[in-house]
Amino acid sequence: SQQGEEDPQALSIQEGENATMNCSYKTSINNLQWYRQNSGRGLVHLILIRSNEREKHSGRLRVTLDTSKKSSSLLITASRAADTASYFCALDKLIFGTGTRLQVFP
Amino acid sequence: GAVVSQHPSRVICKSGTSVKIECRSLDFQATTMFWYRQFPKQSLMLMATSNEGSKATYEQGVEKDKFLINHASLTLSTLTVTSAHPEDSSFYICSARDPGMVWSPLHFGNGTRLTVT
């Protein structure tokens, strides 16, 4: 399967804590994207990292990419209850990872 | 930002009937749209790529006659679930990229929850 594998599958943290989720994949990629999905809704694009980049920031989001290990991580710093959602990595050929369900408790 | 509108958001139908789901790009012309299916607590599975003015490209294992896709205009793609059965109950989502941008993320509709009784 070319699908990205994410871990953990589920993550529960307190508000203010950091949340880290990881995505591993098997194929070569041009870029990797992270999306967020609120329950019962469509996905929203968060951030893209290209294969020649190692780290990227956007607000409270920090994404890393290690092409040698074929893995990426998404870090959400100082989490808020509103960050509660499922997060998916997506490979450049419209293939989505298995997702991490994040629950942030106030 | 680019918006994709999907309708209806929820539909309940009886087994054996057909259901049509619409996906519209509101502020850009989408020559290509994508249809996904998502089971509870699972990832999105690409079902087919909808191409304006030509036949859709279906992923392996997706029945073309079961899931009819029509992309008759640059802003509208429809997915019709024909002769629906309870196992077709799922969350269906469409997406599109804005071809006017050098690189565009996927813009998603809010999904359609189909329940077949």
GROMACS .gro file of N, CA and C in nm, chain A residues 3 31 33 35 37 40-45 48 50 88 91-99 101, chain B residues 34 36 38 41-46 49 91 93 95 97 103-111 113:
model
  144
    3GLN      N    1  -0.025   0.404   0.103
    3GLN     CA    2  -0.083   0.493   0.203
    3GLN      C    3   0.018   0.527   0.310
   31ASN      N    4   0.629   1.612  -0.251
   31ASN     CA    5   0.594   1.693  -0.136
   31ASN      C    6   0.502   1.612  -0.045
   33GLN      N    7   0.187   1.680   0.248
   33GLN     CA    8   0.095   1.781   0.301
   33GLN      C    9   0.028   1.728   0.428
   35TYR      N   10  -0.331   1.777   0.651
   35TYR     CA   11  -0.467   1.826   0.648
   35TYR      C   12  -0.532   1.801   0.782
   37GLN      N   13  -0.921   1.754   0.972
   37GLN     CA   14  -1.063   1.726   0.950
   37GLN      C   15  -1.138   1.734   1.081
   40GLY      N   16  -1.704   1.493   1.087
   40GLY     CA   17  -1.815   1.503   0.994
   40GLY      C   18  -1.801   1.614   0.891
   41ARG      N   19  -1.680   1.663   0.871
   41ARG     CA   20  -1.660   1.772   0.775
   41ARG      C   21  -1.553   1.733   0.674
   42GLY      N   22  -1.533   1.822   0.577
   42GLY     CA   23  -1.426   1.802   0.481
   42GLY      C   24  -1.292   1.835   0.542
   43LEU      N   25  -1.188   1.817   0.463
   43LEU     CA   26  -1.054   1.842   0.512
   43LEU      C   27  -1.009   1.983   0.478
   44VAL      N   28  -0.923   2.036   0.562
   44VAL     CA   29  -0.867   2.169   0.540
   44VAL      C   30  -0.716   2.157   0.533
   45HIS      N   31  -0.658   2.217   0.432
   45HIS     CA   32  -0.514   2.210   0.415
   45HIS      C   33  -0.444   2.294   0.522
   48LEU      N   34   0.226   2.247   0.360
   48LEU     CA   35   0.294   2.161   0.264
   48LEU      C   36   0.444   2.172   0.288
   50ARG      N   37   0.806   2.048   0.098
   50ARG     CA   38   0.860   1.988  -0.023
   50ARG      C   39   0.972   1.891   0.012
   88PHE      N   40  -0.438   1.436   0.901
   88PHE     CA   41  -0.395   1.341   0.800
   88PHE      C   42  -0.275   1.395   0.725
   91LEU      N   43   0.029   1.226   0.069
   91LEU     CA   44   0.141   1.220  -0.025
   91LEU      C   45   0.100   1.287  -0.153
   92ASP      N   46   0.196   1.319  -0.236
   92ASP     CA   47   0.166   1.406  -0.349
   92ASP      C   48   0.079   1.342  -0.456
   93LYS      N   49   0.040   1.221  -0.436
   93LYS     CA   50  -0.048   1.159  -0.534
   93LYS      C   51  -0.185   1.132  -0.475
   94LEU      N   52  -0.233   1.222  -0.395
   94LEU     CA   53  -0.369   1.218  -0.340
   94LEU      C   54  -0.392   1.098  -0.250
   95ILE      N   55  -0.286   1.049  -0.190
   95ILE     CA   56  -0.301   0.936  -0.099
   95ILE      C   57  -0.289   0.987   0.043
   96PHE      N   58  -0.390   0.958   0.122
   96PHE     CA   59  -0.394   1.008   0.258
   96PHE      C   60  -0.349   0.903   0.357
   97GLY      N   61  -0.286   0.952   0.463
   97GLY     CA   62  -0.247   0.863   0.571
   97GLY      C   63  -0.368   0.816   0.649
   98THR      N   64  -0.341   0.731   0.745
   98THR     CA   65  -0.447   0.671   0.824
   98THR      C   66  -0.505   0.766   0.927
   99GLY      N   67  -0.434   0.873   0.956
   99GLY     CA   68  -0.489   0.978   1.041
   99GLY      C   69  -0.460   0.960   1.189
  101ARG      N   70  -0.630   1.097   1.547
  101ARG     CA   71  -0.741   1.169   1.611
  101ARG      C   72  -0.690   1.235   1.737
  140PHE      N   73  -1.213   1.529  -0.742
  140PHE     CA   74  -1.183   1.398  -0.685
  140PHE      C   75  -1.294   1.358  -0.590
  142TYR      N   76  -1.401   1.089  -0.282
  142TYR     CA   77  -1.348   0.999  -0.181
  142TYR      C   78  -1.463   0.937  -0.102
  144GLN      N   79  -1.513   0.769   0.295
  144GLN     CA   80  -1.449   0.760   0.426
  144GLN      C   81  -1.539   0.685   0.521
  147LYS      N   82  -1.382   0.676   1.146
  147LYS     CA   83  -1.249   0.669   1.207
  147LYS      C   84  -1.144   0.612   1.113
  148GLN      N   85  -1.168   0.626   0.987
  148GLN     CA   86  -1.069   0.579   0.890
  148GLN      C   87  -1.029   0.691   0.796
  149SER      N   88  -0.932   0.662   0.713
  149SER     CA   89  -0.882   0.763   0.622
  149SER      C   90  -0.972   0.776   0.500
  150LEU      N   91  -0.937   0.872   0.414
  150LEU     CA   92  -1.010   0.890   0.289
  150LEU      C   93  -0.955   0.792   0.186
  151MET      N   94  -1.044   0.730   0.114
  151MET     CA   95  -1.003   0.643   0.005
  151MET      C   96  -1.049   0.705  -0.125
  152LEU      N   97  -0.955   0.732  -0.215
  152LEU     CA   98  -0.989   0.791  -0.343
  152LEU      C   99  -1.070   0.690  -0.424
  155THR      N  100  -1.142   0.997  -1.015
  155THR     CA  101  -1.106   1.132  -1.058
  155THR      C  102  -1.203   1.173  -1.167
  197PHE      N  103  -1.941   0.815   0.431
  197PHE     CA  104  -1.921   0.960   0.418
  197PHE      C  105  -1.848   0.982   0.287
  199ILE      N  106  -1.682   1.247   0.014
  199ILE     CA  107  -1.624   1.382   0.009
  199ILE      C  108  -1.566   1.408  -0.129
  201SER      N  109  -1.324   1.686  -0.371
  201SER     CA  110  -1.222   1.790  -0.360
  201SER      C  111  -1.180   1.834  -0.499
  203ARG      N  112  -0.865   2.105  -0.704
  203ARG     CA  113  -0.755   2.202  -0.697
  203ARG      C  114  -0.789   2.320  -0.787
  209TRP      N  115   0.061   2.615  -0.761
  209TRP     CA  116   0.035   2.495  -0.683
  209TRP      C  117  -0.083   2.524  -0.593
  210SER      N  118  -0.177   2.436  -0.591
  210SER     CA  119  -0.296   2.455  -0.509
  210SER      C  120  -0.316   2.334  -0.420
  211PRO      N  121  -0.348   2.358  -0.294
  211PRO     CA  122  -0.385   2.243  -0.212
  211PRO      C  123  -0.520   2.191  -0.258
  212LEU      N  124  -0.558   2.077  -0.208
  212LEU     CA  125  -0.691   2.026  -0.234
  212LEU      C  126  -0.791   2.105  -0.151
  213HIS      N  127  -0.896   2.152  -0.215
  213HIS     CA  128  -1.006   2.219  -0.145
  213HIS      C  129  -1.120   2.119  -0.136
  214PHE      N  130  -1.164   2.096  -0.015
  214PHE     CA  131  -1.263   1.992   0.006
  214PHE      C  132  -1.403   2.048   0.029
  215GLY      N  133  -1.501   1.972  -0.018
  215GLY     CA  134  -1.638   1.997   0.023
  215GLY      C  135  -1.655   1.948   0.166
  216ASN      N  136  -1.767   1.979   0.227
  216ASN     CA  137  -1.791   1.939   0.365
  216ASN      C  138  -1.845   1.797   0.379
  217GLY      N  139  -1.854   1.728   0.266
  217GLY     CA  140  -1.891   1.588   0.274
  217GLY      C  141  -2.041   1.563   0.274
  219ARG      N  142  -2.303   1.266   0.419
  219ARG     CA  143  -2.321   1.141   0.494
  219ARG      C  144  -2.441   1.068   0.436
   0.00000   0.00000   0.00000
